[in-house]
Coordinates of C-alpha atoms in Angstrom, one line a residue:
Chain A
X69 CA -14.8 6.1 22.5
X70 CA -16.4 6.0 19.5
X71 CA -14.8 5.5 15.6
X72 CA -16.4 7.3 13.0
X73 CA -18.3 7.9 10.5
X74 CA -20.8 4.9 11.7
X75 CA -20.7 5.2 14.9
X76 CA -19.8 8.7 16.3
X77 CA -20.8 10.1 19.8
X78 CA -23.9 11.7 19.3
X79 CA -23.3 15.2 18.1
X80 CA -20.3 14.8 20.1
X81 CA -21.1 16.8 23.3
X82 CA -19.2 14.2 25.2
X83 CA -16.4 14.0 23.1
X84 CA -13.0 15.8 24.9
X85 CA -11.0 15.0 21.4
X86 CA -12.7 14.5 18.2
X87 CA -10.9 13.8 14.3
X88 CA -12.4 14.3 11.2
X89 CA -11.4 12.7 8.4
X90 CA -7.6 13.7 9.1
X91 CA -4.7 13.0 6.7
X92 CA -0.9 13.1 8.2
X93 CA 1.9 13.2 5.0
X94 CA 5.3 13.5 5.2
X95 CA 6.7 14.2 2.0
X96 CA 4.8 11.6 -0.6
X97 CA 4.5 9.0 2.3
X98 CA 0.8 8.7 4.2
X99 CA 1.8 8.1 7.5
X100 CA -1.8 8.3 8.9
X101 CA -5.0 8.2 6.2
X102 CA -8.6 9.5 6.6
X103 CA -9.0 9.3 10.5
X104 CA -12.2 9.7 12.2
X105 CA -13.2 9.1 15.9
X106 CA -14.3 10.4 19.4
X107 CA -12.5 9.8 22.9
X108 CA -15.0 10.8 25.0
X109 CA -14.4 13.0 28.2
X110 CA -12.5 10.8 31.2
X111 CA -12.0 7.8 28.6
X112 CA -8.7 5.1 28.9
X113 CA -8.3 4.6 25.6
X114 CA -5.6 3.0 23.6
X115 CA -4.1 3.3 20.7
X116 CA -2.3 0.4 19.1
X117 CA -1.0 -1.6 16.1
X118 CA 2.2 -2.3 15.2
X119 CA 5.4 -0.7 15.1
X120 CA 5.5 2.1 12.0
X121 CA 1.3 2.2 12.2
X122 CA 1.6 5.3 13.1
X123 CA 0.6 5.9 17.1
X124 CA 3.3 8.3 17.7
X125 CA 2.3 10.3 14.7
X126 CA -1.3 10.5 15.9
X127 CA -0.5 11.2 19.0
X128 CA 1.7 14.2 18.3
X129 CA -1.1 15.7 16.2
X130 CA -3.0 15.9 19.4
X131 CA -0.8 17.9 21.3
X132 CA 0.7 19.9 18.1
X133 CA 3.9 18.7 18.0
X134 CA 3.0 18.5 14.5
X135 CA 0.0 19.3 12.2
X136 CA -2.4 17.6 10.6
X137 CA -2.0 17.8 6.6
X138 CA -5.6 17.3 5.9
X139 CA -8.7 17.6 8.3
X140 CA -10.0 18.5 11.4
X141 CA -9.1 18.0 15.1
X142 CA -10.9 19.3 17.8
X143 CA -9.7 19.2 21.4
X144 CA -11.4 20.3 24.2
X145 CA -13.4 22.4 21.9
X146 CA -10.2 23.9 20.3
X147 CA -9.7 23.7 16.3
X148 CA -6.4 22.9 16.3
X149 CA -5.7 23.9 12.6
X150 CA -7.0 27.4 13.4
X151 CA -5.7 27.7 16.7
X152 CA -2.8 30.8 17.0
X153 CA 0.9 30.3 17.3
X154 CA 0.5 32.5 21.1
X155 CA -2.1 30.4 22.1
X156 CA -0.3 27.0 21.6
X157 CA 1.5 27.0 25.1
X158 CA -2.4 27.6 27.0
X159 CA -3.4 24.5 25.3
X160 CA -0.6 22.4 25.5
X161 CA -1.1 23.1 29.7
X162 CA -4.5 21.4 29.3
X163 CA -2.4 17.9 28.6
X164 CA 0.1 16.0 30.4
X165 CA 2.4 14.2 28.2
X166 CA 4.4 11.5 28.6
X167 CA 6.6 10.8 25.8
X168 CA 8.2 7.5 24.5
X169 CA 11.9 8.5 25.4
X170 CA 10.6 10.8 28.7
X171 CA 12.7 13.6 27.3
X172 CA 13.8 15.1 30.5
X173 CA 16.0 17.4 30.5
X174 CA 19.9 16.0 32.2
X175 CA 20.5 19.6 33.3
X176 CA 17.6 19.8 35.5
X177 CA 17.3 18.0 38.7
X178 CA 14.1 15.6 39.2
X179 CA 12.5 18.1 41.3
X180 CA 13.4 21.0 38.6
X181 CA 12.1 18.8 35.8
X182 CA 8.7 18.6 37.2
X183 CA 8.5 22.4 38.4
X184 CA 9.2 23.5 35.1
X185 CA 5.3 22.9 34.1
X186 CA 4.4 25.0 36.5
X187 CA 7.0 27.4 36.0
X188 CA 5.6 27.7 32.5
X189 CA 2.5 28.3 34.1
X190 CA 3.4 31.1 36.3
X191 CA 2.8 29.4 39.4
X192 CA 4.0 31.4 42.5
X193 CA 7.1 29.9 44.5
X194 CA 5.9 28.5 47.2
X195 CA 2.8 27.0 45.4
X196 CA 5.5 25.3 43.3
X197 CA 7.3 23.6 46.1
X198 CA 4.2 22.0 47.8
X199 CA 3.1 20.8 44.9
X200 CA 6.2 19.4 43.1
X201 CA 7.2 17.4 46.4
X202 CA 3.4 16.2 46.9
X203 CA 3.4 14.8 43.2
X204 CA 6.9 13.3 43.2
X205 CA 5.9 11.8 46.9
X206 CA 2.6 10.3 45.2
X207 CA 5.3 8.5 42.6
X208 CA 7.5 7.5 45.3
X209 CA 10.6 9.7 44.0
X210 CA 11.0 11.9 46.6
X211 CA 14.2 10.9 48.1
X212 CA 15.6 11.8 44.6
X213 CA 14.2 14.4 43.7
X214 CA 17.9 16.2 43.7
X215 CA 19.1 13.8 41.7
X216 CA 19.8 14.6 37.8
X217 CA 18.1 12.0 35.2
X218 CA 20.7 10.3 34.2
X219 CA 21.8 9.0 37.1
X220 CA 18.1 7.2 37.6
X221 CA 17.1 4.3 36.1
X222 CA 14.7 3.7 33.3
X223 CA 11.5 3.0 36.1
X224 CA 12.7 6.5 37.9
X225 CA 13.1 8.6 35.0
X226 CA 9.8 7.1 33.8
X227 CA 8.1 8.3 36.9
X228 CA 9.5 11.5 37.0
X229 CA 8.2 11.9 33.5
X230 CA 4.5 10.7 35.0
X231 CA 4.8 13.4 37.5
X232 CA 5.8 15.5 35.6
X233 CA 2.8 14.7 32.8
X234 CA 0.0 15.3 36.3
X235 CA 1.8 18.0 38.2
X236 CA -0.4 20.3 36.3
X237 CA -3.7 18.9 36.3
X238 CA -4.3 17.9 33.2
X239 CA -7.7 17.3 31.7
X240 CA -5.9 14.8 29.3
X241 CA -2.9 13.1 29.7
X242 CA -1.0 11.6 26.0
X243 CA 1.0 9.0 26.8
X244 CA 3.6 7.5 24.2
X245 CA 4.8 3.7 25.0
X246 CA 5.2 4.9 28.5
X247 CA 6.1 1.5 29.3
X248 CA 8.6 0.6 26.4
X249 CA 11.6 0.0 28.4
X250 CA 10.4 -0.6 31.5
X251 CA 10.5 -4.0 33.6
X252 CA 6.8 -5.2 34.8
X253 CA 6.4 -4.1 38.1
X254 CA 7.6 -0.2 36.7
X255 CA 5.2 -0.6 34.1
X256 CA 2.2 -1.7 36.8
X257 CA 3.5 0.8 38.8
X258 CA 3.2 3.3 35.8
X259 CA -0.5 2.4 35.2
X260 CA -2.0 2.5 38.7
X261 CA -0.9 5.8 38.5
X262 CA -2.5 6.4 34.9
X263 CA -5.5 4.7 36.8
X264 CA -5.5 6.9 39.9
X265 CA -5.5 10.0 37.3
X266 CA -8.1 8.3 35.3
X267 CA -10.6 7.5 38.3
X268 CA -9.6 11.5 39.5
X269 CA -11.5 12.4 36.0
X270 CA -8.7 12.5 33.6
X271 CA -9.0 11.4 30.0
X272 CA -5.8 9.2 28.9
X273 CA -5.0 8.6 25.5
X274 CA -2.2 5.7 25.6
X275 CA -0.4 4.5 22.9
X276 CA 1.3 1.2 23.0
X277 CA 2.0 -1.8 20.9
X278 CA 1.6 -4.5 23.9
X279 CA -1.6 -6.2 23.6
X280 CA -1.0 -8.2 26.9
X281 CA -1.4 -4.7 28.8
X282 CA -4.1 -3.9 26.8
X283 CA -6.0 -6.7 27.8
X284 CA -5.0 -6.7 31.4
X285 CA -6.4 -3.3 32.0
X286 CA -9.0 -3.4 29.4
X287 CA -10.7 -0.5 27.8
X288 CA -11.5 0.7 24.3
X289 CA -8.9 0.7 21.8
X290 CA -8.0 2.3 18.5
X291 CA -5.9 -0.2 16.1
X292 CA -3.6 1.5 13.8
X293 CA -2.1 -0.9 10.8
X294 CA -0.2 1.3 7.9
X295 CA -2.4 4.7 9.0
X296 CA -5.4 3.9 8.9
X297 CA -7.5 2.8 11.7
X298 CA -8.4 -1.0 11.2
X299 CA -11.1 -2.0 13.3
X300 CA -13.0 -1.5 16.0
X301 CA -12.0 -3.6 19.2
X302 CA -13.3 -3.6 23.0
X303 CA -11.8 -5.3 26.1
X304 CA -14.4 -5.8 28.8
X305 CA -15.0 -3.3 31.6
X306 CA -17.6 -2.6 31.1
X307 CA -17.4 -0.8 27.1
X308 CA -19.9 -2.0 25.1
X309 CA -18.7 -3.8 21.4
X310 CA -18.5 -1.1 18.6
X311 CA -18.0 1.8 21.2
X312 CA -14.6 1.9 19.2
Chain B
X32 CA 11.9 38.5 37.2
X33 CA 13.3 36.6 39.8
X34 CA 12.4 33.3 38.1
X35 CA 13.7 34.6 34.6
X36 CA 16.9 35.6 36.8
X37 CA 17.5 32.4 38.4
X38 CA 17.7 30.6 35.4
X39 CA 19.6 33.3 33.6
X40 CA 22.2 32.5 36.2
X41 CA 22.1 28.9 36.0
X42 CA 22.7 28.7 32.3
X43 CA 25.6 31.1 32.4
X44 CA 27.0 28.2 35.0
X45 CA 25.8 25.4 33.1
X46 CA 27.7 26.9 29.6
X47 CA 30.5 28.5 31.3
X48 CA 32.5 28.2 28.2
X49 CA 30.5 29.7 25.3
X50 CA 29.4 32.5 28.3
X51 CA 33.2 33.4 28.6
X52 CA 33.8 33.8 24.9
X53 CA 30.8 36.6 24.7
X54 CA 31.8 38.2 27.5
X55 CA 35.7 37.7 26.4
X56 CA 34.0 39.0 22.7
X57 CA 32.2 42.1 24.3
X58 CA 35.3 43.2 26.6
X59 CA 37.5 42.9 23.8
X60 CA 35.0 45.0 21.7
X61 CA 34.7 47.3 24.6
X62 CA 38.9 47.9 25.0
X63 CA 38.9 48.7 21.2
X64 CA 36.2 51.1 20.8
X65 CA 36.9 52.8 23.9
X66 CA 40.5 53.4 23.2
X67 CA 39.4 54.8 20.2
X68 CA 36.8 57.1 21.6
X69 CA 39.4 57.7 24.7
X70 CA 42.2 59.2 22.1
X71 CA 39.8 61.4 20.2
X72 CA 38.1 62.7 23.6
X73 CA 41.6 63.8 24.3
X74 CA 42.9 64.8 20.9
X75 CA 39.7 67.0 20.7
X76 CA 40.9 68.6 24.3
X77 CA 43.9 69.0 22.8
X78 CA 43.0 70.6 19.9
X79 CA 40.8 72.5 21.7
X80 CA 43.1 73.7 23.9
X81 CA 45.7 75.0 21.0
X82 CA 42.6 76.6 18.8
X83 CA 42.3 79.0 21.8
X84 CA 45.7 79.8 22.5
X85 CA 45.7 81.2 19.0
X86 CA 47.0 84.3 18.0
X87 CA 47.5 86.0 15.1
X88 CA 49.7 88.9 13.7
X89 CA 49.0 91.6 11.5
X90 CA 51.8 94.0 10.0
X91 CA 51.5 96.9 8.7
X92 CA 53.1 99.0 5.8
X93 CA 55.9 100.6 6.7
X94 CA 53.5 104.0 5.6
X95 CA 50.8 102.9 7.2
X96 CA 50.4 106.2 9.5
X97 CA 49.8 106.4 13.0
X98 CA 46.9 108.3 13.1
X99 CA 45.5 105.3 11.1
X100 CA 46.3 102.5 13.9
X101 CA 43.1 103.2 16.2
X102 CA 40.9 102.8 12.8
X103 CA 42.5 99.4 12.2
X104 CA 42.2 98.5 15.8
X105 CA 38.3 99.0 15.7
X106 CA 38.1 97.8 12.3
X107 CA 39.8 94.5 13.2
X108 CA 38.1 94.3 16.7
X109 CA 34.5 94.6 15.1
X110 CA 35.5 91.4 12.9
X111 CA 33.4 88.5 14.0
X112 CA 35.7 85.8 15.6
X113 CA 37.6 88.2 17.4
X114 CA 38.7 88.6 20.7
X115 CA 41.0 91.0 21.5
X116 CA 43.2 93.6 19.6
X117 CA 46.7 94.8 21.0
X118 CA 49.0 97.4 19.0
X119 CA 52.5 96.6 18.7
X120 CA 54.6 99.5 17.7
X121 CA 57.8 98.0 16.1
X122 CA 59.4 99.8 18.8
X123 CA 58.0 97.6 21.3
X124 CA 58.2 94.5 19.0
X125 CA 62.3 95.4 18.8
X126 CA 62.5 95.3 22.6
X127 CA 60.5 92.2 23.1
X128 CA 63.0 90.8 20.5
X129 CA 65.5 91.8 22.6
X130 CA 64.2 90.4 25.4
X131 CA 63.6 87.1 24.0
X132 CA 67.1 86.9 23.2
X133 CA 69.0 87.8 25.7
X134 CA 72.9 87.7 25.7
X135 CA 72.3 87.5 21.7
X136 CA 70.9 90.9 21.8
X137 CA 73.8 92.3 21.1
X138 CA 73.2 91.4 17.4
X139 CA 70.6 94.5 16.8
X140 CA 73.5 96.9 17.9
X141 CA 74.7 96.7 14.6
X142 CA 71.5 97.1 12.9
X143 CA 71.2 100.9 12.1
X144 CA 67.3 101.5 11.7
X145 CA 64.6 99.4 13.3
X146 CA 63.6 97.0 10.4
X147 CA 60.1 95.6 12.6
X148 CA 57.1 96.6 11.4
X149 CA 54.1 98.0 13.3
X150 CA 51.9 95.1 14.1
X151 CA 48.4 94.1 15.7
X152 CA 48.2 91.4 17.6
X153 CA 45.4 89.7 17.2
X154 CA 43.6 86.7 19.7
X155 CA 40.9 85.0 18.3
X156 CA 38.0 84.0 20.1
X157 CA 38.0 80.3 21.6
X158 CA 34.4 79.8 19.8
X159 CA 36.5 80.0 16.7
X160 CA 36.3 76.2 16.3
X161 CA 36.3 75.6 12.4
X162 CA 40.0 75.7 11.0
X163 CA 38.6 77.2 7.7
X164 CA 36.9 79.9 9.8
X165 CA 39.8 80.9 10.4
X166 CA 41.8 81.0 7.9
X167 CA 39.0 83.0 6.3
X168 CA 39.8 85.6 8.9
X169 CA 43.1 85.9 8.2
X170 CA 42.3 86.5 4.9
X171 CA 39.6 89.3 5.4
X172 CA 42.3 90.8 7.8
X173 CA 45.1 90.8 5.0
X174 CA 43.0 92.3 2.8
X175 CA 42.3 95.4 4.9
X176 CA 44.5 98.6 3.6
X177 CA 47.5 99.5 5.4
X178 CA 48.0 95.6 6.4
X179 CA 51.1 94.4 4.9
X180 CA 51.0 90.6 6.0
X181 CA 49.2 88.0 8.3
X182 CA 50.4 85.2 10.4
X183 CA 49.7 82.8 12.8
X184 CA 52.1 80.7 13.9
X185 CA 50.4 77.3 14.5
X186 CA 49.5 76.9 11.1
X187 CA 50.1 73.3 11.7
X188 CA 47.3 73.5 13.9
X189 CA 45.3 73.3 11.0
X190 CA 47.0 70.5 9.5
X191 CA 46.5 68.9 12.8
X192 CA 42.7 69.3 12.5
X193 CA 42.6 68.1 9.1
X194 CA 44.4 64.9 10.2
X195 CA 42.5 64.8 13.2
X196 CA 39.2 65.3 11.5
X197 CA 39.7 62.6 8.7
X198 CA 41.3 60.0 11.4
X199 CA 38.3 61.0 13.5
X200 CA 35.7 59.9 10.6
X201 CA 38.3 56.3 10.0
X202 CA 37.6 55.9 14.0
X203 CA 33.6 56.0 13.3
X204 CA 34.4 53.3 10.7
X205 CA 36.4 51.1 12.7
X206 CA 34.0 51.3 15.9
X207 CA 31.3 50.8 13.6
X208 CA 32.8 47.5 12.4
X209 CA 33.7 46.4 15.5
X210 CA 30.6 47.0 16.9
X211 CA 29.1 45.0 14.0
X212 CA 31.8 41.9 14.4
X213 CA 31.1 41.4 18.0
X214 CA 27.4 41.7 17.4
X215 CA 27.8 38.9 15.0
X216 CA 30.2 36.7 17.1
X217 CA 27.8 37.4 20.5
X218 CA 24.9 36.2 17.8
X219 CA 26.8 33.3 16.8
X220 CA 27.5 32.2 20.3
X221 CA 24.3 32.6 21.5
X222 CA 22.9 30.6 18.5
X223 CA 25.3 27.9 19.4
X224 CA 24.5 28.0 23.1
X225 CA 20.6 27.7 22.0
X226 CA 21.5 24.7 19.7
X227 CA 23.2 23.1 22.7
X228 CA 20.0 23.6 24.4
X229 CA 17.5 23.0 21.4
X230 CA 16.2 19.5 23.4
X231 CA 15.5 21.6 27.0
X232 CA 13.6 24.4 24.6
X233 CA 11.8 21.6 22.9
X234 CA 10.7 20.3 26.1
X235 CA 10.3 23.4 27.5
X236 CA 7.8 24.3 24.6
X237 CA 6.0 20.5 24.9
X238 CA 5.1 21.2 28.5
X239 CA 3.2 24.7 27.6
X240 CA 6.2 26.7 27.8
X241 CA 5.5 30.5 26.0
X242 CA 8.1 31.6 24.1
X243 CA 8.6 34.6 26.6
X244 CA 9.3 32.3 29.1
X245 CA 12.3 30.6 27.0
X246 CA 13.8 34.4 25.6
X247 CA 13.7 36.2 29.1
X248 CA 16.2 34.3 30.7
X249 CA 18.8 34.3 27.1
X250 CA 17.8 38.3 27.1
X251 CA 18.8 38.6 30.8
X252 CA 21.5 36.0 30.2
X253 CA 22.9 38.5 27.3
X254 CA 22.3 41.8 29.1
X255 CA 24.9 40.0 32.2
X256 CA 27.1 39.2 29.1
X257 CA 27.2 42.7 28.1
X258 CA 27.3 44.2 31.6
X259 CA 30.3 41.7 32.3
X260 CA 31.9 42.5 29.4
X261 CA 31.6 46.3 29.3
X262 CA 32.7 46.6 33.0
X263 CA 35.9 44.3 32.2
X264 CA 36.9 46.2 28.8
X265 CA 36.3 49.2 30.8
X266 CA 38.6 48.3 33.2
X267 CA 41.1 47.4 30.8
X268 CA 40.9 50.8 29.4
X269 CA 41.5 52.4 32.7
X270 CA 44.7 50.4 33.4
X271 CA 45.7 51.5 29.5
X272 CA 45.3 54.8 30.4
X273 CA 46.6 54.9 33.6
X274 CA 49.9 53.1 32.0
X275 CA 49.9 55.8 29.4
X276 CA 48.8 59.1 30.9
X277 CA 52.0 58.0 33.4
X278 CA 54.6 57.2 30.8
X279 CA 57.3 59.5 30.4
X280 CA 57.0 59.3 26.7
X281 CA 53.1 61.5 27.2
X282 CA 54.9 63.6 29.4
X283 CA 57.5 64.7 26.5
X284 CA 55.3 65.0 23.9
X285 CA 55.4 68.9 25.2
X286 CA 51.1 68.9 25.6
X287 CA 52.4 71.1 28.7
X288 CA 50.2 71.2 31.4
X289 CA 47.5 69.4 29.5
X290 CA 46.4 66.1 31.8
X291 CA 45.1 63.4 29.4
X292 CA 41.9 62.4 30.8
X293 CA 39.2 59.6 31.7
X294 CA 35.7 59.1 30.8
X295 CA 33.1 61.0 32.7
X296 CA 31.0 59.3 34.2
X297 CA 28.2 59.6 31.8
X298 CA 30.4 58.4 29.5
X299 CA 31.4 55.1 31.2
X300 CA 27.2 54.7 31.9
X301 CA 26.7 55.0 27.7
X302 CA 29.6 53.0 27.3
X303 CA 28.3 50.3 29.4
X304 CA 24.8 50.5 28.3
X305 CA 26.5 49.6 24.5
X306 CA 28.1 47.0 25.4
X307 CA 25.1 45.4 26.6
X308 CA 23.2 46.7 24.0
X309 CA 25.8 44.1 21.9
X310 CA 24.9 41.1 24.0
X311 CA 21.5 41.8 23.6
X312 CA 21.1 42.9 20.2
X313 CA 23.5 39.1 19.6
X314 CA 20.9 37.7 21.5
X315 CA 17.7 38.9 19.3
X316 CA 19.6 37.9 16.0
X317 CA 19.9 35.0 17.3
X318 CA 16.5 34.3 18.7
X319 CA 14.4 35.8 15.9
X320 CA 16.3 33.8 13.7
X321 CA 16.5 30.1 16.3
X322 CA 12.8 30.6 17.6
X323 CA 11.3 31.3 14.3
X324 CA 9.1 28.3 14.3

């Protein structure tokens, strides 16, 4: 991933999400200012700093849960401040999403939770069943999958949120502190399976404030202090200083 | 349609409580208008069937000749709104009189001369519907020489149509505003039921849900509302009617051998298809207004 202006991917052909220059206000308050970078295509890259910074904010820009006040964001070769109300649901299927507090919904069993994607979708049936029962099997929630969310705990409603973020094959997947209330072995068990998507070809864009998991896994990371992006930093395998 | 159905179903489970207050709303709605519409279906028959039992009398001068009565007879037959003519000579009128009163008949034996006039009697044609119409023919008929007088007895008829008419027109009203109160209360509980669900459409919308795939289920959800709701105040209407077309108090109201009836069964289908126009119409307020964003 590269952070612009100085160091961009050139003419970014390789880039799968690209900001220019992009301003996020709410009311008078600048809760992210004058951010530029590339993620390139099958990227892990991080996006950190401390609470408030605004991760969540930039994060929700790139899946449109909100929209930039100022700038440009490209996704997937998408301008998302041109992009059409009708054709916000066809893009959002592109990403898997994963958000800070799962949101799943406590009407819906496990199994309906994840289906609903593909329900969305228009997925026939049967195609539904396989694949919802192949996904939460890959997560190791099978067994449950008639059970309702709230009767999980915090690792199983996390993973149901995971399968739910991958049931559709998405060519990004956003995740939001996936592992902010989760004990370590359902947070390692949360990013082998953000690994297995990424070495599948997936790009993953992962926010979180813990800089211990950042430099377990390693990867490219953008630093967020008070909205702006502060400065370029690289863990290991195998990115190259000032990729970020 | 089967996956917008199967959710439809589910939610009316899950929300059982707001679900029963629209249909509750909608039925209720249903009983009221219906009633309404039931009463004038059968005051109309009613009225209907009185306009063409009508019949009128026209009496003659005393001089009025009787080489002169066929003339009158085609003149008055040739008016529009006519059906048939029949002379009455007073002669005939004094026996029918007589007839009519049986052991009182003694009474006209002390009456010298006959004091009935010669008379037409008139019936005018069931497409007569307008009361004006045909009061205007009653004039035109009085107003033809030799013709002393016209009556018709069920004057009141015409009171009754003006009553009828004006109630009629208060019945629009009030079906009108009910239909507009239970449009806004099936709005209102729809808008509540999508509040309760504003985190599941959120989600729903996150995970690339179109908007089409959130309405059709609350659209079918709304048209079972209004199907429920029609077929339950229909039902109440029937028992109503059957309660009242039984009652000894309808059968002496003297409508004779007129039977008070039900909806057709066209009727019941429009009915039916209104009611869950209500739930559905509720259900677009509400969405147009919920889903804006």
């Amino acid at each position: 991933m590269d952070k612009r202006p100085d160091n961009e991917t050139k003419d970014g052909k390789d880039a799968i999400a690209r900001l220019f220059h992009v301003y996020k206000k709410i009311g008078a308050n600048v809760v992210l200012e004058d951010i530029t970078l590339d993620i390139k295509r099958n990227q892990f890259v991080f996006v950190s700093g401390p609470s408030g910074a605004g991760k969540t904010t930039l994060l929700s820009l790139l899946y449109l849960k909100e929209k930039a006040t100022q700038g440009n964001i490209i996704m997937d070769g998408q301008n998302l401040s041109r992009i059409r109300h009708k054709q916000i649901p066809a893009f959002r299927r592109k990403l898997g999403i994963i958000f800070q507090d799962y949101k799943l919904i406590a009407t819906k069993t496990a199994f309906e939770n994840v289906s609903l994607v593909l329900e969305a979708a228009g997925a026939k049936k049967k195609m539904i069943h396989k694949k919802v029962n192949s996904i939460l099997r890959s997560v190791g929630m099978e067994d449950k999958s008639q059970a309702y969310p709230l009767s999980l705990s915090g690792g199983e409603q996390q993973r149901i949120a995971f399968a739910r973020a991958v049931v559709g094959d998405p060519e990004i997947i956003i995740a939001d502190e996936p592992f902010g209330s989760l004990d370590q072995e359902s947070a390692d068990s949360i990013l082998k399976l953000l690994n297995v998507y990424h070495a599948r070809g997936a790009t993953i864009i992962l926010a979180t404030h813990d800089k211990g998991l950042i430099k377990k896994r390693g990867g490219p990371v953008v630093f967020l202090n008070r909205g702006r992006i502060q400065r370029p930093v690289n863990h290991a395998r195998g990115h190259r200083e000032g990729d970020v | 349609m089967t996956i917008s159905l199967k959710p439809a179903l589910r939610d009316i489970r899950q929300n059982k409580f707001l679900n029963i207050v629209t249909v509750i709303t909608i039925a209720l709605s249903t009983v009221i208008v219906s009633s309404f519409l039931l009463f004038f279906l059968n005051m109309s028959a009613i009225a209907t069937g009185w306009r063409q039992g009508i019949r009128m009398m026209a009496y003659l001068e005393s001089d009025s000749g009787d080489e002169n009565h066929r003339d009158l007879q085609k003149q008055i037959s040739s008016m529009h709104g006519i059906y048939k003519v029949n002379f009455v000579s007073k002669e005939e009128a004094i026996s029918r009189m007589r007839d009519r009163m049986g052991r009182q008949s003694y009474l006209f034996e002390s009456i010298g001369a006959n004091p009935l006039p010669d008379a037409f009697e008139i019936q005018v044609a069931p497409d007569l519907y307008e009361w004006e119409e045909m009061e205007n023919l009653a004039n035109r008929i009085a107003s033809i020489t030799h013709v002393e007088d016209v009556e018709y007895g069920q004057k009141w008829v015409g009171s009754f149509s003006s009553v009828f008419n004006v109630s009629r027109l208060a019945g629009y009203a009030l079906a009108g505003i009910f239909f507009m109160a239970s449009l806004f209360i099936v709005a209102n509980t729809t808008r509540l039921l999508l509040y309760s669900r504003r985190e599941e459409i959120e989600v729903i919308r996150l995970v690339g849900g179109a908007d089409g795939f959130i309405k059709t289920p609350l659209y079918i959800e709304s048209l079972i509302q209004g199907a429920t709701g029609g077929i339950i105040g229909i039902g109440a209407v029937f028992l109503i009617y059957v309660f009242v077309s039984s009652s000894s108090m309808i059968q002496g109201l003297g409508f004779g051998l007129f039977e008070l009836s039900f909806f057709s069964l066209k009727s019941l289908a429009l009915v039916l298809l209104c009611a869950m126009s209500v739930g559905w119409m509720g259900c677009y307020i509400s969405i147009k207004q919920h889903l804006r964003d």
